[in-house]
CSV table of C-alpha atoms and ligand atoms in Angstrom, one decimal:
chain,number,residue,atom,x,y,z
A,245,LEU,CA,-36.1,17.6,-12.1
A,246,VAL,CA,-37.2,16.6,-8.6
A,247,GLU,CA,-36.8,18.4,-5.3
A,248,LEU,CA,-35.5,16.5,-2.3
A,249,GLN,CA,-35.4,17.9,1.2
A,250,VAL,CA,-32.2,17.2,3.1
A,251,ASP,CA,-31.5,17.3,6.9
A,252,ALA,CA,-29.6,19.9,8.8
A,253,LYS,CA,-26.4,17.9,8.9
A,254,ALA,CA,-26.4,17.4,5.2
A,255,ILE,CA,-27.0,21.1,4.6
A,256,LYS,CA,-23.9,21.9,6.5
A,257,ASP,CA,-21.8,19.3,4.7
A,258,LEU,CA,-23.1,20.2,1.2
A,259,THR,CA,-22.5,23.9,1.9
A,260,ASN,CA,-18.9,22.9,2.9
A,261,GLY,CA,-18.4,21.2,-0.4
A,262,TYR,CA,-19.2,17.6,0.5
A,263,PRO,CA,-19.9,16.0,-2.9
A,264,LEU,CA,-21.9,12.9,-2.1
A,265,ILE,CA,-25.6,12.6,-1.7
A,266,LEU,CA,-26.2,10.1,1.1
A,267,LYS,CA,-29.5,8.2,1.3
A,268,ASP,CA,-29.8,9.0,5.0
A,269,ALA,CA,-29.6,12.8,4.3
A,270,ILE,CA,-32.9,12.8,2.4
A,271,VAL,CA,-35.9,13.5,4.6
A,272,THR,CA,-38.5,13.6,1.8
A,273,SER,CA,-40.4,10.3,2.3
A,274,GLU,CA,-41.4,7.7,-0.4
A,275,VAL,CA,-39.1,9.0,-3.1
A,276,ASN,CA,-38.8,7.0,-6.2
A,277,VAL,CA,-36.3,8.7,-8.4
A,278,GLU,CA,-35.1,7.4,-11.8
A,279,GLU,CA,-31.4,7.1,-12.5
A,280,GLY,CA,-30.0,10.2,-14.1
A,281,THR,CA,-32.7,12.5,-12.8
A,282,LEU,CA,-31.5,16.0,-11.9
A,283,ILE,CA,-32.2,16.8,-8.2
A,284,HIS,CA,-32.5,20.0,-6.4
A,285,LEU,CA,-31.5,19.5,-2.8
A,286,VAL,CA,-33.5,21.9,-0.6
A,287,ASP,CA,-34.0,22.8,3.1
A,288,LYS,CA,-37.2,22.4,5.0
A,289,ASN,CA,-38.5,25.7,3.6
A,290,GLY,CA,-37.7,24.7,0.0
A,291,GLY,CA,-34.6,26.9,0.0
A,292,TYR,CA,-32.1,25.8,-2.6
A,293,ILE,CA,-28.9,24.1,-1.4
A,294,ALA,CA,-27.4,22.3,-4.4
A,295,THR,CA,-28.1,20.5,-7.7
A,296,GLY,CA,-27.1,16.9,-8.2
A,297,TYR,CA,-28.0,13.8,-10.2
A,298,TYR,CA,-29.5,10.6,-9.0
A,299,GLY,CA,-27.1,7.6,-9.5
A,300,ALA,CA,-27.0,4.8,-7.1
A,301,GLN,CA,-23.5,3.5,-6.2
A,302,ASN,CA,-22.2,1.7,-3.2
A,303,LYS,CA,-21.5,4.9,-1.4
A,304,GLY,CA,-24.6,7.0,-1.9
A,305,ILE,CA,-27.6,7.8,-4.2
A,306,GLY,CA,-25.9,10.4,-6.3
A,307,TRP,CA,-23.5,13.3,-6.5
A,308,VAL,CA,-23.6,17.1,-6.3
A,309,LEU,CA,-22.9,18.8,-9.6
A,310,THR,CA,-23.2,22.5,-8.7
A,311,ARG,CA,-24.2,24.8,-5.9
A,312,LYS,CA,-25.4,27.5,-8.3
A,313,GLU,CA,-29.2,27.3,-8.8
A,314,LYS,CA,-29.2,28.8,-12.3
A,315,GLU,CA,-26.4,26.7,-13.7
A,316,GLN,CA,-27.6,24.4,-16.5
A,317,ILE,CA,-26.3,20.8,-16.6
A,318,ASP,CA,-25.5,20.5,-20.3
A,319,GLU,CA,-22.8,20.0,-22.8
A,320,LYS,CA,-21.3,23.4,-21.9
A,321,PHE,CA,-21.2,22.5,-18.2
A,322,PHE,CA,-19.4,19.3,-18.9
A,323,ALA,CA,-16.9,20.9,-21.3
A,324,LYS,CA,-16.1,23.5,-18.6
A,325,LYS,CA,-15.6,20.9,-15.9
A,326,ILE,CA,-13.3,18.8,-18.1
A,327,ARG,CA,-11.4,21.8,-19.3
A,328,GLU,CA,-10.7,22.9,-15.8
A,329,ALA,CA,-9.6,19.4,-14.9
A,330,ALA,CA,-7.3,19.2,-17.9
A,331,GLU,CA,-5.7,22.6,-17.0
A,332,LYS,CA,-4.8,21.3,-13.6
A,333,ARG,CA,-2.9,18.5,-15.4
A,334,ALA,CA,-1.0,20.8,-17.7
A,335,ASP,CA,2.4,19.4,-16.4
A,336,PHE,CA,1.3,15.8,-17.2
A,337,PHE,CA,0.2,16.8,-20.7
A,338,ALA,CA,3.6,18.5,-21.3
A,339,SER,CA,5.6,15.7,-19.8
A,340,ASP,CA,8.3,14.0,-21.9
A,341,ASP,CA,8.5,10.8,-19.9
A,342,THR,CA,4.9,10.1,-18.7
A,343,SER,CA,2.1,9.6,-21.2
A,344,ALA,CA,-0.6,8.0,-19.0
A,345,PHE,CA,-2.4,9.8,-16.2
A,346,ARG,CA,-5.9,10.6,-14.8
A,347,VAL,CA,-7.4,13.7,-16.5
A,348,PHE,CA,-10.7,13.7,-14.5
A,349,ASN,CA,-11.1,12.1,-11.1
A,350,GLY,CA,-14.9,12.0,-10.4
A,351,GLU,CA,-15.9,13.9,-7.2
A,352,GLY,CA,-12.5,15.5,-6.9
A,353,ASP,CA,-13.1,17.3,-10.2
A,354,GLY,CA,-16.7,18.0,-9.6
A,355,ILE,CA,-18.6,15.1,-11.2
A,356,GLY,CA,-18.8,12.0,-9.0
A,357,GLY,CA,-19.2,8.7,-10.8
A,358,LEU,CA,-17.1,9.7,-13.8
A,359,THR,CA,-13.4,9.2,-14.4
A,360,ILE,CA,-11.3,9.9,-17.5
A,361,ASP,CA,-7.8,8.6,-18.1
A,362,PHE,CA,-5.3,9.6,-20.7
A,363,PHE,CA,-3.2,7.0,-22.5
A,364,ASN,CA,-1.0,8.4,-25.3
A,365,GLY,CA,-3.7,10.6,-26.7
A,366,PHE,CA,-6.5,8.0,-26.2
A,367,TYR,CA,-9.1,8.8,-23.5
A,368,MET,CA,-10.7,6.1,-21.3
A,369,VAL,CA,-13.9,7.1,-19.8
A,370,SER,CA,-15.3,5.1,-16.8
A,371,TRP,CA,-18.9,5.3,-15.8
A,372,TYR,CA,-19.8,4.2,-12.3
A,373,SER,CA,-23.6,4.4,-12.4
A,374,LYS,CA,-26.5,4.2,-14.8
A,375,GLY,CA,-27.3,7.7,-13.7
A,376,ILE,CA,-24.1,9.3,-14.9
A,377,TYR,CA,-24.2,7.2,-18.0
A,378,SER,CA,-27.5,8.8,-19.0
A,379,PHE,CA,-25.5,12.1,-19.5
A,380,ARG,CA,-23.3,10.2,-22.0
A,381,GLU,CA,-24.0,12.3,-25.1
A,382,ASP,CA,-23.4,15.6,-23.5
A,383,ILE,CA,-20.3,14.4,-21.7
A,384,TYR,CA,-18.7,13.1,-24.9
A,385,LYS,CA,-19.5,16.4,-26.7
A,386,GLY,CA,-18.1,18.3,-23.7
A,387,LEU,CA,-15.0,16.1,-23.7
A,388,LYS,CA,-14.3,16.7,-27.4
A,389,GLN,CA,-14.7,20.4,-26.9
A,390,ALA,CA,-12.3,20.5,-23.9
A,391,VAL,CA,-9.4,18.4,-25.2
A,392,ASN,CA,-8.0,16.9,-28.4
A,393,THR,CA,-9.1,13.3,-28.3
A,394,ARG,CA,-7.2,10.9,-30.6
A,395,GLY,CA,-9.7,8.2,-29.8
A,396,ILE,CA,-12.2,7.4,-27.0
A,397,TYR,CA,-12.8,4.2,-25.2
A,398,GLU,CA,-15.1,3.5,-22.2
A,399,LYS,CA,-15.8,1.1,-19.3
A,400,LEU,CA,-19.2,0.6,-17.8
A,401,ARG,CA,-18.5,0.0,-14.1
A,402,PHE,CA,-22.1,-0.5,-13.0
A,403,ASN,CA,-24.5,-3.4,-13.4
A,404,THR,CA,-25.8,-3.3,-16.9
A,405,GLY,CA,-27.6,-6.7,-16.8
A,406,ASP,CA,-26.9,-8.9,-19.8
A,407,GLN,CA,-25.6,-6.1,-22.0
A,408,ASP,CA,-22.5,-6.5,-19.9
A,409,MET,CA,-20.9,-9.4,-21.9
A,410,ASP,CA,-20.6,-8.0,-25.4
A,411,HIS,CA,-20.0,-4.4,-24.6
A,412,ASN,CA,-17.5,-3.0,-27.0
A,413,ASP,CA,-15.3,-0.4,-25.2
A,414,TYR,CA,-14.6,1.6,-28.4
A,415,VAL,CA,-16.5,4.8,-28.6
A,416,SER,CA,-15.2,7.1,-31.4
A,417,GLY,CA,-12.1,8.5,-33.2
A,418,GLU,CA,-9.1,6.5,-34.0
A,419,LYS,CA,-9.1,2.8,-33.0
A,420,GLY,CA,-6.1,1.9,-30.9
A,421,GLU,CA,-3.7,-0.8,-31.8
A,422,PHE,CA,-3.2,-2.9,-28.7
A,423,PRO,CA,-1.1,-3.3,-26.7
A,424,LEU,CA,-0.6,0.4,-26.7
A,425,ILE,CA,2.8,1.2,-25.1
A,426,ILE,CA,2.7,4.1,-22.6
A,427,GLN,CA,5.5,5.8,-20.8
A,428,GLU,CA,5.7,6.4,-17.1
A,429,ASN,CA,8.7,8.1,-15.6
A,430,GLY,CA,10.8,6.5,-18.4
A,431,MET,CA,9.4,3.0,-17.9
A,432,SER,CA,7.2,1.4,-20.6
A,433,TYR,CA,3.9,-0.3,-19.9
A,434,ALA,CA,1.6,-2.2,-22.3
A,435,VAL,CA,-2.0,-1.4,-22.0
A,436,ASP,CA,-5.2,-2.6,-23.7
A,437,LEU,CA,-8.2,-0.4,-23.6
A,438,ASN,CA,-10.5,-3.0,-25.1
A,439,ASP,CA,-9.9,-6.1,-23.1
A,440,GLY,CA,-12.2,-6.6,-20.1
A,441,ALA,CA,-12.5,-4.6,-16.9
A,442,MET,CA,-9.0,-3.5,-16.5
A,443,THR,CA,-6.3,-1.9,-18.8
A,444,GLY,CA,-3.1,-3.5,-17.5
A,445,ILE,CA,-1.9,-0.7,-15.3
A,446,PHE,CA,-3.2,1.0,-12.2
A,447,LEU,CA,-2.3,4.6,-12.7
A,448,ASP,CA,-2.7,5.6,-9.1
A,449,GLN,CA,0.5,3.6,-8.1
A,450,ARG,CA,2.8,5.8,-10.3
A,451,ASN,CA,4.7,7.4,-7.5
A,452,VAL,CA,5.0,4.0,-5.7
A,453,ARG,CA,6.5,2.4,-8.8
A,454,LYS,CA,9.0,5.2,-9.1
A,455,ALA,CA,10.0,5.0,-5.4
A,456,LEU,CA,10.4,1.2,-5.6
A,457,ARG,CA,12.6,1.6,-8.7
A,458,ASP,CA,14.7,4.5,-7.5
A,459,LYS,CA,15.2,3.8,-3.9
A,460,TYR,CA,14.6,0.2,-2.9
A,461,SER,CA,15.4,-2.2,-5.7
A,462,ASN,CA,19.1,-2.0,-6.6
A,463,GLU,CA,20.7,-5.4,-6.1
A,464,LYS,CA,17.7,-6.6,-4.0
A,465,THR,CA,15.5,-9.7,-4.4
A,466,VAL,CA,11.9,-8.5,-4.8
A,467,LEU,CA,8.7,-10.5,-4.2
A,468,ASN,CA,5.6,-8.9,-5.8
A,469,THR,CA,2.4,-10.5,-4.5
A,470,PHE,CA,-1.0,-10.0,-6.2
A,471,SER,CA,1.2,-8.9,-9.1
A,472,TYR,CA,-1.5,-8.7,-11.9
A,473,THR,CA,0.6,-7.7,-15.0
A,474,GLY,CA,3.7,-7.3,-12.9
A,475,ALA,CA,4.0,-3.5,-13.0
A,476,PHE,CA,5.9,-3.4,-9.7
A,477,SER,CA,8.2,-6.2,-10.8
A,478,VAL,CA,9.1,-4.2,-13.9
A,479,ALA,CA,9.9,-1.1,-11.8
A,480,ALA,CA,12.0,-3.2,-9.5
A,481,ALA,CA,13.9,-4.9,-12.4
A,482,LEU,CA,14.5,-1.5,-14.0
A,483,GLY,CA,15.8,-0.3,-10.6
A,484,GLY,CA,18.5,-3.0,-10.7
A,485,ALA,CA,16.9,-5.8,-8.7
A,486,ALA,CA,18.9,-8.9,-8.4
A,487,GLY,CA,15.7,-10.8,-9.2
A,488,THR,CA,12.0,-10.5,-9.1
A,489,THR,CA,9.2,-13.0,-8.3
A,490,SER,CA,5.7,-12.1,-9.3
A,491,VAL,CA,2.8,-14.1,-7.9
A,492,ASP,CA,-0.8,-13.9,-9.0
A,493,LEU,CA,-3.4,-16.6,-9.4
A,494,ALA,CA,-5.0,-15.3,-12.6
A,495,LYS,CA,-3.8,-17.4,-15.6
A,496,ARG,CA,-3.6,-14.3,-17.8
A,497,SER,CA,-1.1,-12.7,-15.4
A,498,LEU,CA,1.6,-14.9,-17.0
A,499,PRO,CA,1.5,-13.7,-20.6
A,500,LYS,CA,0.7,-10.1,-19.4
A,501,THR,CA,3.7,-10.0,-17.1
A,502,ILE,CA,5.9,-11.5,-19.8
A,503,GLU,CA,4.7,-8.7,-22.1
A,504,GLN,CA,5.4,-6.0,-19.5
A,505,PHE,CA,9.0,-7.2,-19.1
A,506,ALA,CA,9.4,-7.6,-22.9
A,507,VAL,CA,8.4,-4.0,-23.7
A,508,ASN,CA,11.1,-2.8,-21.3
A,509,GLY,CA,13.8,-5.0,-22.9
A,510,ILE,CA,14.0,-7.3,-19.9
A,511,ASP,CA,14.4,-11.0,-20.5
A,512,PHE,CA,11.4,-12.6,-18.7
A,513,GLU,CA,13.3,-15.8,-18.3
A,514,SER,CA,15.6,-14.1,-15.9
A,515,GLN,CA,12.6,-13.3,-13.7
A,516,ASP,CA,10.3,-15.6,-11.8
A,517,ILE,CA,6.6,-15.5,-12.6
A,518,LYS,CA,4.3,-17.8,-10.6
A,519,VAL,CA,0.6,-18.4,-11.4
A,520,MET,CA,-0.6,-19.4,-7.9
A,521,ASN,CA,-2.4,-18.4,-4.8
A,522,VAL,CA,-0.3,-16.0,-2.8
A,523,PHE,CA,-1.1,-17.8,0.5
A,524,ASP,CA,0.1,-21.1,-1.0
A,525,TYR,CA,3.2,-19.3,-2.2
A,526,PHE,CA,3.8,-18.1,1.4
A,527,SER,CA,3.8,-21.7,2.7
A,528,TYR,CA,6.0,-22.8,-0.2
A,529,ALA,CA,8.5,-20.1,0.4
A,530,ALA,CA,8.6,-20.6,4.2
A,531,ARG,CA,9.1,-24.4,3.7
A,532,HIS,CA,12.0,-23.7,1.4
A,533,ASP,CA,13.5,-21.0,3.7
A,534,LEU,CA,13.2,-18.3,1.0
A,535,LYS,CA,13.8,-14.8,2.1
A,536,PHE,CA,13.3,-11.6,0.0
A,537,ASP,CA,14.8,-8.2,0.6
A,538,VAL,CA,11.7,-6.5,-0.5
A,539,VAL,CA,8.1,-7.8,-0.4
A,540,VAL,CA,5.2,-5.9,-2.1
A,541,LEU,CA,1.7,-6.6,-0.8
A,542,ASP,CA,-1.1,-5.2,-3.0
A,543,PRO,CA,-4.2,-7.4,-2.5
A,544,PRO,CA,-7.6,-6.6,-3.9
A,545,SER,CA,-10.0,-5.2,-1.2
A,546,PHE,CA,-11.8,-8.5,-1.2
A,547,ALA,CA,-10.8,-11.8,-2.8
A,548,ARG,CA,-12.5,-15.2,-2.8
A,549,THR,CA,-11.2,-18.5,-3.9
A,550,LYS,CA,-12.7,-22.0,-3.6
A,551,LYS,CA,-10.8,-22.4,-0.4
A,552,MET,CA,-10.9,-19.1,1.3
A,553,ALA,CA,-12.2,-15.5,1.5
A,554,PHE,CA,-9.8,-12.6,2.1
A,555,SER,CA,-10.8,-9.1,3.1
A,556,THR,CA,-8.2,-6.3,3.7
A,557,ALA,CA,-10.3,-4.8,6.5
A,558,LYS,CA,-10.1,-8.0,8.4
A,559,ASP,CA,-7.1,-10.0,7.2
A,560,TYR,CA,-4.3,-7.4,6.6
A,561,PRO,CA,-2.5,-8.1,10.0
A,562,LYS,CA,-2.2,-11.8,9.0
A,563,LEU,CA,-1.0,-10.9,5.5
A,564,ILE,CA,1.8,-8.8,7.1
A,565,LYS,CA,2.7,-11.6,9.5
A,566,ASP,CA,2.9,-14.1,6.6
A,567,ALA,CA,5.0,-11.7,4.6
A,568,LEU,CA,7.4,-11.2,7.6
A,569,ALA,CA,8.1,-14.9,7.7
A,570,ILE,CA,9.8,-14.6,4.3
A,571,THR,CA,11.3,-11.1,4.5
A,572,ALA,CA,15.0,-10.8,5.1
A,573,ASP,CA,16.2,-9.3,8.4
A,574,ASN,CA,16.2,-5.5,7.8
A,575,GLY,CA,14.2,-6.0,4.6
A,576,ILE,CA,11.4,-3.8,3.3
A,577,ILE,CA,7.7,-4.5,3.1
A,578,VAL,CA,5.6,-2.3,0.8
A,579,ALA,CA,2.1,-2.6,2.2
A,580,SER,CA,-0.7,-1.3,-0.1
A,581,THR,CA,-4.5,-1.2,-0.1
A,582,ASN,CA,-7.2,0.6,-2.0
A,583,ASN,CA,-10.0,-0.3,0.4
A,584,SER,CA,-11.9,3.0,1.0
A,585,SER,CA,-13.6,1.7,4.1
A,586,PHE,CA,-10.7,2.5,6.4
A,587,ASN,CA,-8.1,5.4,6.5
A,588,MET,CA,-4.3,5.6,6.8
A,589,LYS,CA,-4.4,5.7,10.6
A,590,LYS,CA,-6.4,2.5,10.7
A,591,PHE,CA,-4.2,0.9,8.1
A,592,LYS,CA,-1.2,1.6,10.3
A,593,THR,CA,-2.9,-0.2,13.2
A,594,PHE,CA,-3.2,-3.3,10.9
A,595,ILE,CA,0.5,-3.1,10.2
A,596,GLU,CA,1.3,-2.7,13.9
A,597,LYS,CA,-0.8,-5.7,14.8
A,598,GLY,CA,0.9,-7.9,12.1
A,599,PHE,CA,4.4,-7.0,13.4
A,600,ALA,CA,3.4,-7.5,17.0
A,601,ASP,CA,1.9,-10.9,16.2
A,602,ALA,CA,5.2,-11.8,14.5
A,603,GLY,CA,7.3,-10.4,17.4
A,604,ALA,CA,9.1,-8.0,15.0
A,605,ARG,CA,9.6,-4.2,15.1
A,606,PHE,CA,9.5,-1.7,12.2
A,607,ASN,CA,10.2,1.8,11.0
A,608,ILE,CA,8.0,3.5,8.5
A,609,LEU,CA,10.2,5.0,5.7
A,610,GLU,CA,7.6,6.6,3.5
A,611,THR,CA,3.8,6.7,2.9
A,612,HIS,CA,1.9,7.4,-0.3
A,613,GLN,CA,-1.7,8.2,-1.0
A,614,LEU,CA,-3.3,9.2,-4.4
A,615,PRO,CA,-1.0,11.0,-6.7
A,616,GLU,CA,-1.5,14.6,-7.9
A,617,ASP,CA,-3.7,13.7,-10.9
A,618,PHE,CA,-6.1,11.8,-8.7
A,619,VAL,CA,-7.6,14.9,-7.2
A,620,VAL,CA,-9.7,14.5,-4.1
A,621,PRO,CA,-12.3,16.9,-2.8
A,622,HIS,CA,-10.9,19.6,-0.6
A,623,ASN,CA,-11.6,19.0,3.1
A,624,TYR,CA,-12.7,15.4,2.5
A,625,PRO,CA,-9.7,13.1,2.7
A,626,GLU,CA,-12.0,10.0,3.0
A,627,PHE,CA,-12.1,10.0,-0.8
A,628,ASN,CA,-8.3,9.4,-0.9
A,629,TYR,CA,-8.7,5.7,-0.9
A,630,LEU,CA,-5.1,4.6,-1.7
A,631,LYS,CA,-2.8,3.9,1.2
A,632,VAL,CA,0.8,2.6,0.7
A,633,VAL,CA,3.4,2.3,3.4
A,634,PHE,CA,7.1,1.4,2.9
A,635,ILE,CA,8.2,-0.4,6.1
A,636,LYS,CA,11.7,-1.2,7.2
A,637,VAL,CA,11.7,-4.5,9.1
A,638,ILE,CA,13.8,-4.6,12.3
A,639,LYS,CA,14.5,-8.2,13.2
B,1447,SAH,N1,-0.4,-5.0,-7.7
B,1447,SAH,C1,-1.0,-5.0,-9.0
B,1447,SAH,C2,-2.5,-4.9,-8.9
B,1447,SAH,C3,-3.2,-6.0,-8.1
B,1447,SAH,S1,-4.8,-6.2,-8.6
B,1447,SAH,C4,-0.5,-3.8,-9.8
B,1447,SAH,O1,0.1,-2.9,-9.2
B,1447,SAH,O2,-0.7,-3.8,-11.0
B,1447,SAH,C5,-5.2,-7.7,-7.6
B,1447,SAH,C6,-4.7,-8.9,-8.2
B,1447,SAH,O3,-4.8,-9.9,-7.2
B,1447,SAH,C7,-5.5,-9.5,-9.4
B,1447,SAH,O4,-4.6,-9.6,-10.5
B,1447,SAH,C8,-6.0,-10.9,-8.9
B,1447,SAH,O5,-5.9,-11.9,-9.9
B,1447,SAH,C9,-5.0,-11.2,-7.8
B,1447,SAH,N2,-5.4,-12.1,-6.7
B,1447,SAH,C10,-6.6,-12.0,-6.0
B,1447,SAH,N3,-6.5,-13.0,-5.0
B,1447,SAH,C11,-5.4,-13.6,-5.1
B,1447,SAH,C12,-4.8,-14.7,-4.4
B,1447,SAH,N4,-5.4,-15.3,-3.4
B,1447,SAH,N5,-3.5,-15.1,-4.8
B,1447,SAH,C13,-2.9,-14.5,-5.8
B,1447,SAH,N6,-3.4,-13.5,-6.5
B,1447,SAH,C14,-4.7,-13.1,-6.2
């Protein structure tokens, strides 16, 4: 355990419940702390403020675990945290038509750097720093005490050096048979918990998929850009879309999207799936005078190809403008981003700029941020990274 002194501003924030330990908050000089070390944050007189752990991430150097000086950070502590988090999701556990959701959302549930997702009884644990991973044994014991785990898988989301390549995501319990078919509001999705960095579905978009299916797809043509496994296309098709077009440049998006349609009983041959760069597709569609009633935009925060680099913080207005060129008059654009470096207000200015540049007007129909199971720290909306806006085009 090391003691680190923090500045007055940090004391105020930490006391208010701010969960992140920022590098700049530390006034102790020349500190060289190992990943996973427990830290007592103290004021200039050595007075106790909070206990955290050291774990370097893009956002800070660690996370607060408790503000009770006597509380031990052990198996019991982790079991309690996970049990409390699971209790908050009682409705999800009891749901008849949804079997995949987030059980534990890092800092929102009191342990930054750790997320736990539920997939039909299987638990997927994601570790975001070497520091939090050093508590692995106690956290797994705590998890098994807190909930009934059918089987456990994990993802290491920090730089592990060369170990990276052959990491087996299976941890313990029953081995899953993949694809595992999960339910979400009555839709089916195929997931694989042991196949690279991602599982096949982004659970934080659940409410967006439901809105797209229930309110915007019936008899509409839907273009899904940056489509990954085509989860939005499936929702649109199940909502009665006249047709869907999914565009993603990753080769594996084709078999994965076919699979998502298949598990929902949709003939994939009746849908369009394109393996190509979205920006090339925009030119292609514009040249052929294609217009879509609904266009979904869900780019990664950063993307780089041989020809270009795209960043949502810089290029979203252009993306909106490109999309507008192939959106029907009075159509809908669903603009999404998970870039945590800007907030909803800023995102709306990108949308305004895109429309202004295209000489079009718009109405915002609905907005979404993280769903209920992706709990964010009280008072700190900056941890609510997801921003989705349903926009009605007025042309
Ligand atoms: N909308 C998806 C998730 C998108 S993840 C969903 O809801 O499931 C981002 C995807 O963008 C990845 O699958 C990646 O392959 C794709 N991608 C990144 N740059 C791209 C580009 N220039 N053109 C097409 N796809 C791209």
